[in-house]
CSV table of C-alpha atoms and ligand atoms in Angstrom, one decimal:
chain,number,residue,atom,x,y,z
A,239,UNK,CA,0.0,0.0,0.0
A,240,UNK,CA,1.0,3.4,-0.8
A,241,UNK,CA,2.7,5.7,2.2
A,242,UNK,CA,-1.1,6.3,3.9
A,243,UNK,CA,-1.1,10.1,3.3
A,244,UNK,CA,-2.4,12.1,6.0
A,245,UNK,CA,-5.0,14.2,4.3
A,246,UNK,CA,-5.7,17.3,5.7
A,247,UNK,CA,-8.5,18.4,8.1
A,248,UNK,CA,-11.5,19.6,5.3
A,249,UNK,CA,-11.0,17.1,3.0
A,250,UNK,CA,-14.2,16.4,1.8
A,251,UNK,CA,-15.8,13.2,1.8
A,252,UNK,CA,-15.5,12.2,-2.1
A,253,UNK,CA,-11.9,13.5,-2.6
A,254,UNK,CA,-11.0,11.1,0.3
A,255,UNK,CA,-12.4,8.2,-0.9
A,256,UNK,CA,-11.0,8.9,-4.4
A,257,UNK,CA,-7.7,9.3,-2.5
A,258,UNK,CA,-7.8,6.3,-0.1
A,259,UNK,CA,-8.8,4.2,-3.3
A,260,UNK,CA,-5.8,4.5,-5.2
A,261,UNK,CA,-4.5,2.7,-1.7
A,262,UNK,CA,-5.9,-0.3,-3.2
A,263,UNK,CA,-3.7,-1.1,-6.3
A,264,UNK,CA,-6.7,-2.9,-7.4
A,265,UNK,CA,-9.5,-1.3,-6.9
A,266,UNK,CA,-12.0,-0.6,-9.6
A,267,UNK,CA,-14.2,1.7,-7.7
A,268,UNK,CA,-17.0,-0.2,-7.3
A,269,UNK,CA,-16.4,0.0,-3.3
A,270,UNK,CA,-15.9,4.0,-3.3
A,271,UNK,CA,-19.3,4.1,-5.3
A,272,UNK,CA,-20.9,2.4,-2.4
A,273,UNK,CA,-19.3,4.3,0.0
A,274,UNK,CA,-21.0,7.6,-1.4
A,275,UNK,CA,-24.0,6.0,-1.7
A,276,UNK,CA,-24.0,5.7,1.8
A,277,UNK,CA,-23.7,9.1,2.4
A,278,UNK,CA,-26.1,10.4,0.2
A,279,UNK,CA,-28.4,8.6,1.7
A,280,UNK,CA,-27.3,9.3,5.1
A,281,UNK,CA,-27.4,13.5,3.6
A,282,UNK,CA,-31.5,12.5,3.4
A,283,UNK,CA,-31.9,10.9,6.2
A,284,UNK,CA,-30.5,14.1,8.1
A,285,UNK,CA,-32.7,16.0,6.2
A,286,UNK,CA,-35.6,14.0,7.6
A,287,UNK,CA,-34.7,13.9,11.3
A,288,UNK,CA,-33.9,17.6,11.3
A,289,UNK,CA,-37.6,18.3,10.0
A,290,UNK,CA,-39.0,15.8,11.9
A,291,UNK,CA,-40.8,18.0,14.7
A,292,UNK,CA,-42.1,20.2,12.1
A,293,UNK,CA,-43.2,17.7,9.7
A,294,UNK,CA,-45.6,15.0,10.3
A,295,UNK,CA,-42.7,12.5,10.2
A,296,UNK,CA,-41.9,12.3,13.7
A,297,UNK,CA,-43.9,9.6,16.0
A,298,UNK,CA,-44.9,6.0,15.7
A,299,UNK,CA,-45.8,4.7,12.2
A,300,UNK,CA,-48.8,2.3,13.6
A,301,UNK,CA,-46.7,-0.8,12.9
A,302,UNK,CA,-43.9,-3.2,14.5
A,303,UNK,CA,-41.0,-4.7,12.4
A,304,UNK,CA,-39.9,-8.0,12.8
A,305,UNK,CA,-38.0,-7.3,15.8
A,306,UNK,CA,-41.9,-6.6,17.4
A,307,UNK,CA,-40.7,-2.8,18.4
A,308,UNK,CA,-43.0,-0.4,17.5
A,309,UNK,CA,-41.4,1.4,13.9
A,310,UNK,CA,-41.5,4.5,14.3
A,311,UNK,CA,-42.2,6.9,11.0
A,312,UNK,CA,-38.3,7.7,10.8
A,313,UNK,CA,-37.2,4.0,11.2
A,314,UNK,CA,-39.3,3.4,7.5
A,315,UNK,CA,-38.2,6.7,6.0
A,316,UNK,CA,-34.6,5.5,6.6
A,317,UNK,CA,-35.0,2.4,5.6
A,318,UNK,CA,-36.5,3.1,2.1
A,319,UNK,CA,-33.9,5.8,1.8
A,320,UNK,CA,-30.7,3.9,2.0
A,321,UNK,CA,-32.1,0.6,0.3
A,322,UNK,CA,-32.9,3.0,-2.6
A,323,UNK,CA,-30.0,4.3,-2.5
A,324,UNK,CA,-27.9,1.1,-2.2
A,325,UNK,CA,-30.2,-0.5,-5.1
A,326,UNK,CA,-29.6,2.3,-7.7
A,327,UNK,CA,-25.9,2.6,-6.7
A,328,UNK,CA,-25.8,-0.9,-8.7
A,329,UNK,CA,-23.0,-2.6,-6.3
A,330,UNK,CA,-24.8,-3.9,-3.8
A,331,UNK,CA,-26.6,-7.4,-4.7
A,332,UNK,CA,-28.4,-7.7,-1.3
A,333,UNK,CA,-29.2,-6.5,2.0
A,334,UNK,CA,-30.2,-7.5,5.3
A,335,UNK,CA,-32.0,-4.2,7.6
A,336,UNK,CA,-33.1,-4.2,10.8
A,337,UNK,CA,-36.4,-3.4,9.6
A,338,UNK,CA,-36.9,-5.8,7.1
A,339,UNK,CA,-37.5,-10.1,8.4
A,340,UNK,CA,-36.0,-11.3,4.9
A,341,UNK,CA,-33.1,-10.6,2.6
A,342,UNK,CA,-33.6,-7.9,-0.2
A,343,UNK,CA,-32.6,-8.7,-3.3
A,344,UNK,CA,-31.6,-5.5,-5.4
A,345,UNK,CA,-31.8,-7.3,-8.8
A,346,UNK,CA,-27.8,-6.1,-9.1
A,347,UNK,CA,-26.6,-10.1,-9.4
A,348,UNK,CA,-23.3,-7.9,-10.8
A,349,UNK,CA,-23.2,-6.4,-7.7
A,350,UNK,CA,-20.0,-7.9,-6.1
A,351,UNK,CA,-20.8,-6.3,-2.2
A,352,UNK,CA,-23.5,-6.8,0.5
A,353,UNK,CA,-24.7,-5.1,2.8
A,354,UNK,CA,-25.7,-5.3,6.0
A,355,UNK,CA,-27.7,-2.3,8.2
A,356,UNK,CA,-29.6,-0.8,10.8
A,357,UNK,CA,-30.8,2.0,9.1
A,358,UNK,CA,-31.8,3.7,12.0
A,359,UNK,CA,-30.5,2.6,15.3
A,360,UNK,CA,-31.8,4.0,18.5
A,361,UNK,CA,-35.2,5.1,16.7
A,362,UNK,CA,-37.3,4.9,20.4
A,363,UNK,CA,-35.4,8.5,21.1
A,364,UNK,CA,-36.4,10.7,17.6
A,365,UNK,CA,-39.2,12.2,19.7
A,366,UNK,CA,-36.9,13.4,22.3
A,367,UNK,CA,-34.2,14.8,20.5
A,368,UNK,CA,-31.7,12.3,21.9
A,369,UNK,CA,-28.9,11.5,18.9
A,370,UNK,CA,-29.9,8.4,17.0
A,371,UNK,CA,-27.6,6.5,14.3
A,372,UNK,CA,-27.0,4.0,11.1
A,373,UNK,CA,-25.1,1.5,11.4
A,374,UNK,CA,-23.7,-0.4,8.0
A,375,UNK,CA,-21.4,-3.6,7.2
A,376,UNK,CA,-20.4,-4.1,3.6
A,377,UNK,CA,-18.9,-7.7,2.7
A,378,UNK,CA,-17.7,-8.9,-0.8
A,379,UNK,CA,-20.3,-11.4,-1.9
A,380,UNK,CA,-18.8,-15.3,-1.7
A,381,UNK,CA,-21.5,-16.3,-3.9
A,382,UNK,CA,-21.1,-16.4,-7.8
A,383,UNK,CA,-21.5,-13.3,-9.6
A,384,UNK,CA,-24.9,-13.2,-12.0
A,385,UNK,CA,-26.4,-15.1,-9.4
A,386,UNK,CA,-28.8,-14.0,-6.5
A,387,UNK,CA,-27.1,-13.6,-3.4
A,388,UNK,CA,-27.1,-16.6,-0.9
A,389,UNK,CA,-27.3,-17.3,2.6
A,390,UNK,CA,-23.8,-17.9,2.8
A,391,UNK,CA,-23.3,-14.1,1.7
A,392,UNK,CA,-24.5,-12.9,4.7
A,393,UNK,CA,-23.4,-15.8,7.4
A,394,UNK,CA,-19.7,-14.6,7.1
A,395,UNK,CA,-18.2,-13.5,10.0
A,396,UNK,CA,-17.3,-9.9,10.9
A,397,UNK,CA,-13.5,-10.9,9.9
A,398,UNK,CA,-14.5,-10.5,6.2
A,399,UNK,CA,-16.2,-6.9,6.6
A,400,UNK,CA,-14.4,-4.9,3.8
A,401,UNK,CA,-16.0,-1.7,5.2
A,402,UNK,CA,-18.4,-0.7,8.4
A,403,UNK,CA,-19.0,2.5,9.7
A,404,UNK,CA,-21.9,4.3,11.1
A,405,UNK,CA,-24.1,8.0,10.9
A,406,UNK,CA,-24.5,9.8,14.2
A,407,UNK,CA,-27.4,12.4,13.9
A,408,UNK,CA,-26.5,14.3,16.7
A,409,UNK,CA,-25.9,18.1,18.0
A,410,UNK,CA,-23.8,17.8,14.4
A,411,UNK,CA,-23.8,15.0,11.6
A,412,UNK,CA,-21.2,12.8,11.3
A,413,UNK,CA,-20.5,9.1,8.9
A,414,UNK,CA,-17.2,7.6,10.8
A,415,UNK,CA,-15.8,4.7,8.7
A,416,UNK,CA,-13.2,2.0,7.9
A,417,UNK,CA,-12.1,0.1,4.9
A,418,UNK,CA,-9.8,-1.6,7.2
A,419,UNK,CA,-6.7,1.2,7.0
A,420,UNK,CA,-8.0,2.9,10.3
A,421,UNK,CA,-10.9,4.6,11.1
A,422,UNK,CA,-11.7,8.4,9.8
A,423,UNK,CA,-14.4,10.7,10.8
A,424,UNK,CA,-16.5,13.7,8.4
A,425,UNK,CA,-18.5,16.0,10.0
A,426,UNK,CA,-21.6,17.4,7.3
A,427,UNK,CA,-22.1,20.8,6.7
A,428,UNK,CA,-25.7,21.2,5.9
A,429,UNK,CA,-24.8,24.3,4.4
A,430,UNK,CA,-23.0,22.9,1.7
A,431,UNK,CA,-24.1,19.3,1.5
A,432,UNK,CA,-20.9,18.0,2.2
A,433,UNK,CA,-19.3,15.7,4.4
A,434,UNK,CA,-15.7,17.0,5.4
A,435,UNK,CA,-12.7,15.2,7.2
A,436,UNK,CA,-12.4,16.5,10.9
A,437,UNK,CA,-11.2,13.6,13.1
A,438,UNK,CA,-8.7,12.0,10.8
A,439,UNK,CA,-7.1,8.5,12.1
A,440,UNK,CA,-9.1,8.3,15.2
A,441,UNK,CA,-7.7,5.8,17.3
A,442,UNK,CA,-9.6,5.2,21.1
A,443,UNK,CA,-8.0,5.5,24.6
A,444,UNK,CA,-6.2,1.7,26.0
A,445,UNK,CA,-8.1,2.6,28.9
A,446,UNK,CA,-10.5,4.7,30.5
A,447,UNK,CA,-13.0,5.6,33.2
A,448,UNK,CA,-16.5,5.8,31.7
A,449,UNK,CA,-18.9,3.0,31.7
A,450,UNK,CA,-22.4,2.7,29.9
A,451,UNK,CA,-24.6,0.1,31.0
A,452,UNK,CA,-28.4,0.3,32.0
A,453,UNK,CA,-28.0,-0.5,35.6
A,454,UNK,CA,-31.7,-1.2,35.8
A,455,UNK,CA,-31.1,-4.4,34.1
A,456,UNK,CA,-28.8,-4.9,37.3
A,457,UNK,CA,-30.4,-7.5,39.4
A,458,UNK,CA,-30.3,-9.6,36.5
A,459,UNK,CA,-26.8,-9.3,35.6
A,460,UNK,CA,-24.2,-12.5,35.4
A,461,UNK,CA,-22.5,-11.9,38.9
A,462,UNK,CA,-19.1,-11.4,36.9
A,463,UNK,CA,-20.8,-8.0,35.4
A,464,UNK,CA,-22.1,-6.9,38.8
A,465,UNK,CA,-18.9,-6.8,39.8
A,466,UNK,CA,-17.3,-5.1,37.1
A,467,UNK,CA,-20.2,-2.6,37.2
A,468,UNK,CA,-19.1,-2.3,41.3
A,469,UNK,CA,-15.9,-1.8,40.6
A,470,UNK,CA,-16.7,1.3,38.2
A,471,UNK,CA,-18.5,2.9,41.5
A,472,UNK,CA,-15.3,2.5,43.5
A,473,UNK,CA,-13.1,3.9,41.5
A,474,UNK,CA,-15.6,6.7,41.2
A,475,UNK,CA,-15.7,6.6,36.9
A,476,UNK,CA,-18.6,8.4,34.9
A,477,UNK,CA,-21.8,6.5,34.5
A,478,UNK,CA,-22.6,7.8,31.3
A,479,UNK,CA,-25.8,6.1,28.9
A,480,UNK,CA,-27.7,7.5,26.4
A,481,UNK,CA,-29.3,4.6,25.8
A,482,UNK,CA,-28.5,5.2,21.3
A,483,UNK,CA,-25.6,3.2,21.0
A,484,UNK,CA,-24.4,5.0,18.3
A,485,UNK,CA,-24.1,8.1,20.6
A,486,UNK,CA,-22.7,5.8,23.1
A,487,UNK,CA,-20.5,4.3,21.1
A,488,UNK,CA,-19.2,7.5,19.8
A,489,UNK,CA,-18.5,9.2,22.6
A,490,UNK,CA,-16.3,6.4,24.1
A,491,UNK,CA,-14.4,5.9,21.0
A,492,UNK,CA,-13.1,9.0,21.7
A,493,UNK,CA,-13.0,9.9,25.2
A,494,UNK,CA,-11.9,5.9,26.0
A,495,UNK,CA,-14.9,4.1,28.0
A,496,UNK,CA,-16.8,0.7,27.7
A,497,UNK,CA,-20.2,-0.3,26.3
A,498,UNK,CA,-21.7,-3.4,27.9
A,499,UNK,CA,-25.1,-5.1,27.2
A,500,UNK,CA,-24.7,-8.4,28.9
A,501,UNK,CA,-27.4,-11.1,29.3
A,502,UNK,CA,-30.4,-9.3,31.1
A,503,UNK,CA,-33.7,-10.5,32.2
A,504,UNK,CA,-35.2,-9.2,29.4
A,505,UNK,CA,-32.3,-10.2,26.3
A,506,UNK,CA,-31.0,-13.7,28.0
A,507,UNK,CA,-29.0,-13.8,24.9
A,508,UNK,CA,-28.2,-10.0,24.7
A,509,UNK,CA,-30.3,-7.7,22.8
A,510,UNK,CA,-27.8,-6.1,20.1
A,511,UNK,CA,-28.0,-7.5,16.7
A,512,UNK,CA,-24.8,-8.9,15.7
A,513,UNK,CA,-25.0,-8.4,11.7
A,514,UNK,CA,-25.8,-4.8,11.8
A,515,UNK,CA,-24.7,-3.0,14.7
A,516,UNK,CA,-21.9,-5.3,16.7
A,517,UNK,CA,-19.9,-6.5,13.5
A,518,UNK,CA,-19.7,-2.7,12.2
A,519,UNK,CA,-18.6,-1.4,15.6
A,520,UNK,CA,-16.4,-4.1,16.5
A,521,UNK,CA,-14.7,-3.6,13.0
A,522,UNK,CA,-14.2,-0.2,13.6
A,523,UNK,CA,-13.4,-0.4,17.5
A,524,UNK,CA,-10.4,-2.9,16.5
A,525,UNK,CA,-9.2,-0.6,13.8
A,526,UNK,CA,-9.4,2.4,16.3
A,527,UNK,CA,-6.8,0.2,19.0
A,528,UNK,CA,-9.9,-1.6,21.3
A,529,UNK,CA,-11.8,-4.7,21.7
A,530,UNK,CA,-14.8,-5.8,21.0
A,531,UNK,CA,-15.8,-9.3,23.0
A,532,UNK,CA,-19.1,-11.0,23.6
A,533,UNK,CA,-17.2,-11.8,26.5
A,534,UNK,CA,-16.0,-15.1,25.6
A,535,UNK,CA,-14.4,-14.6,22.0
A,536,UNK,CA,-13.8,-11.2,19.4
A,537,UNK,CA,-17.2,-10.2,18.4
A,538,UNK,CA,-15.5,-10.4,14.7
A,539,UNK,CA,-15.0,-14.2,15.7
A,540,UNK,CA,-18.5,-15.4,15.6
A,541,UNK,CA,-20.5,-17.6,13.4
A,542,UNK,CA,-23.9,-16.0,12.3
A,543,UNK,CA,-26.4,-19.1,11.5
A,544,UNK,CA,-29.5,-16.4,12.1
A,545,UNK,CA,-30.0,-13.2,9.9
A,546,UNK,CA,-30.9,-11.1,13.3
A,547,UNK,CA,-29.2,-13.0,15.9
A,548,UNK,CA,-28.2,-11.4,19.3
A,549,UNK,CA,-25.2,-11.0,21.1
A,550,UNK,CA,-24.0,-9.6,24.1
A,551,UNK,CA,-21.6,-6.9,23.7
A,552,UNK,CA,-18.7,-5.5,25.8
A,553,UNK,CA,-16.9,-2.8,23.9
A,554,UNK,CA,-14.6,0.3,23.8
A,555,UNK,CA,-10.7,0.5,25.4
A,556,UNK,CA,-9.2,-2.7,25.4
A,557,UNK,CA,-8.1,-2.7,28.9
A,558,UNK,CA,-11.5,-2.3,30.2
A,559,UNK,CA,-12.8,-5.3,28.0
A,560,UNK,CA,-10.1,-7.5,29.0
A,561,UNK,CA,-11.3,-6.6,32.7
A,562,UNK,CA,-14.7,-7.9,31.9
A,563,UNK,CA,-13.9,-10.7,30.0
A,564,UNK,CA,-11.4,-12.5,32.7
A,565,UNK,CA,-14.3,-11.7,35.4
A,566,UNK,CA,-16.7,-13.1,33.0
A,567,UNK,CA,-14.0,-16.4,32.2
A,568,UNK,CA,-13.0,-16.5,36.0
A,569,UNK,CA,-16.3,-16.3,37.6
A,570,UNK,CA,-18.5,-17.3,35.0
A,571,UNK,CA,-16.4,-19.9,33.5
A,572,UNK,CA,-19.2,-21.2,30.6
A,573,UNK,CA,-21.0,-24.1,31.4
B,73,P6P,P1,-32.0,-0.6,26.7
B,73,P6P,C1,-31.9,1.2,21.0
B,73,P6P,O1,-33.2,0.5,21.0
B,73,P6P,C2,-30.9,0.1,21.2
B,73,P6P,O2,-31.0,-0.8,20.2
B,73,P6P,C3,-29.5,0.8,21.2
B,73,P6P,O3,-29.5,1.9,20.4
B,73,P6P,C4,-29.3,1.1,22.7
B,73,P6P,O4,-28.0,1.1,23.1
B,73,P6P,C5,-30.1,-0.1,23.4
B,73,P6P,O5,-31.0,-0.6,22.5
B,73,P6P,C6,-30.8,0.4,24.6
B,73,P6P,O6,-31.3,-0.7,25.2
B,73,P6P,O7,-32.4,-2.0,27.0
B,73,P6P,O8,-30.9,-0.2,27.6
B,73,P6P,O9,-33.1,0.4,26.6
């Protein structure tokens, strides 16, 4: 790979990705195209959320997707948006959503990527103003070209990820990604419809001394996480949860911190989706210097065998993970 060129802070979106491809002596393009898909459809989506008090947008939209949660009107809105965007883009074959029970086929059997999102993560907060994201895998289909995508497409593990990043909608707009050189952040500028570099090469703290959990799942927790969550009390860190992991993701990438959703009452398996929101984050965590564990093996690790399979989730600064996962091995050695 060529010498990875710092660009400079303001580089927009478009003229980095045309940069960072010629990174990739091979690359034909097709990935960079569906990397400003992406964005364009995440510039809509903005568009959306920003209007949505004043629009009729905002709210509940009467039905539930196949997760049961209630969809709420954004959750569709973004939905159609980005699977239109990804199906005129032309590279992207298929595509698993949150909000959708079965795989879509675009009708782009040329299309050599997949794609796997949550086009709006968080949704349950739109109506209070709390920051809500997308979250988006992209593998290179294994399935033969011409052909409609397969199961086996999207059962890869997050190891073969060519690209994840996510959207935070938040006080500003940001699409933070990966193609597996490092992770690279672009703040939108509504004025001017662009996205432009301003947290080049993030990398995340080894350590640090925030924790987001929801501690009202407490009782319930393995006795391993009750401790770690105990130990956070002593040593006096910041109890910080939004409750959008995006936004809580976010902020510990780069302050240093750790997400956990353990095994609760409520999720006995976990209750984050591991094909389009742990897989992305991990991906990006790992590139940014932490971990990402369901608190036996790397997130990246695991076999899907279900399209919206759970997982529990312990991510952020690899010190902290490695806490939780030897309490978790020590005391909760699995049966
Ligand atoms: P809980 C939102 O519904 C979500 O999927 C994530 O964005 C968020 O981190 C988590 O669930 C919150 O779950 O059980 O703490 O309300």
């Amino acid at each position: 790979l060529k010498e990875n060129l710092a660009l400079p802070v303001g580089t927009t979106l478009d003229r980095f990705i045309m940069r960072k491809q010629e990174d990739f002596p091979y690359a034909t393009g097709e990935l960079s195209q569906l990397l400003r898909d992406i964005a364009l459809a995440a510039k809509i989506v903005n568009r959306a959320i920003n209007h949505a008090g004043l629009t009729d947008i905002g709210g509940a939209y009467g039905k539930q997707n196949v997760q049961g949660e209630d969809q709420q009107k954004l959750d569709v809105v973004a939905n159609i948006r980005f699977i239109r965007a990804l199906r005129n883009g032309g590279e992207v074959c298929a595509i698993i959503s949150e909000e959708e029970e079965d795989v879509i086929h675009t009708g782009n059997n040329n299309g050599k990527y997949i794609v796997a999102i949550d086009p709006l993560d968080g949704s349950s907060n739109i109506d209070v103003n709390v920051s809500i994201g997308t979250i988006f895998s992209i593998y290179r289909r294994v399935s033969e070209l011409g052909t409609e995508a397969t199961m086996d497409d999207f059962f890869q593990k997050g190891t073969e990820q060519v690209a994840a990043g996510y959207v935070i909608y938040g006080s500003s707009t940001m699409l933070v990604y990966t193609t597996g050189n490092g992770v690279n952040g672009f703040t939108y500028e509504t004025s001017l419809g662009e996205f432009f570099l301003s947290h080049p090469n993030i990398t995340t703290p080894q350590n640090g001394s925030i924790y987001s959990v929801n501690e009202g799942g407490f009782n319930h927790f393995p006795e391993s996480i009750k401790h770690y969550v105990e130990l956070c009390r002593v040593r006096n860190y910041a109890a910080r949860y939004i409750g959008s992991l995006v936004a809580d993701f976010h902020r510990n990438l780069l302050k240093g911190g750790i997400y956990l959703y353990p095994n609760t009452l409520k999720s006995p398996g976990g209750k984050l989706r591991l094909l389009y929101e742990c897989n992305a984050l991990a991906f990006l965590v790992e590139q940014a210097g932490g971990k990402a564990s369901d608190g036996r093996q790397r997130i990246l690790e695991i076999q899907p065998s279900e399209l919206h399979q759970r997982c529990t989730l312990y991510i952020g600064s690899k010190d902290m993970v490695n806490e939780v996962e030897n309490l978790l091995v020590a005391r909760d050695r699995p049966v």
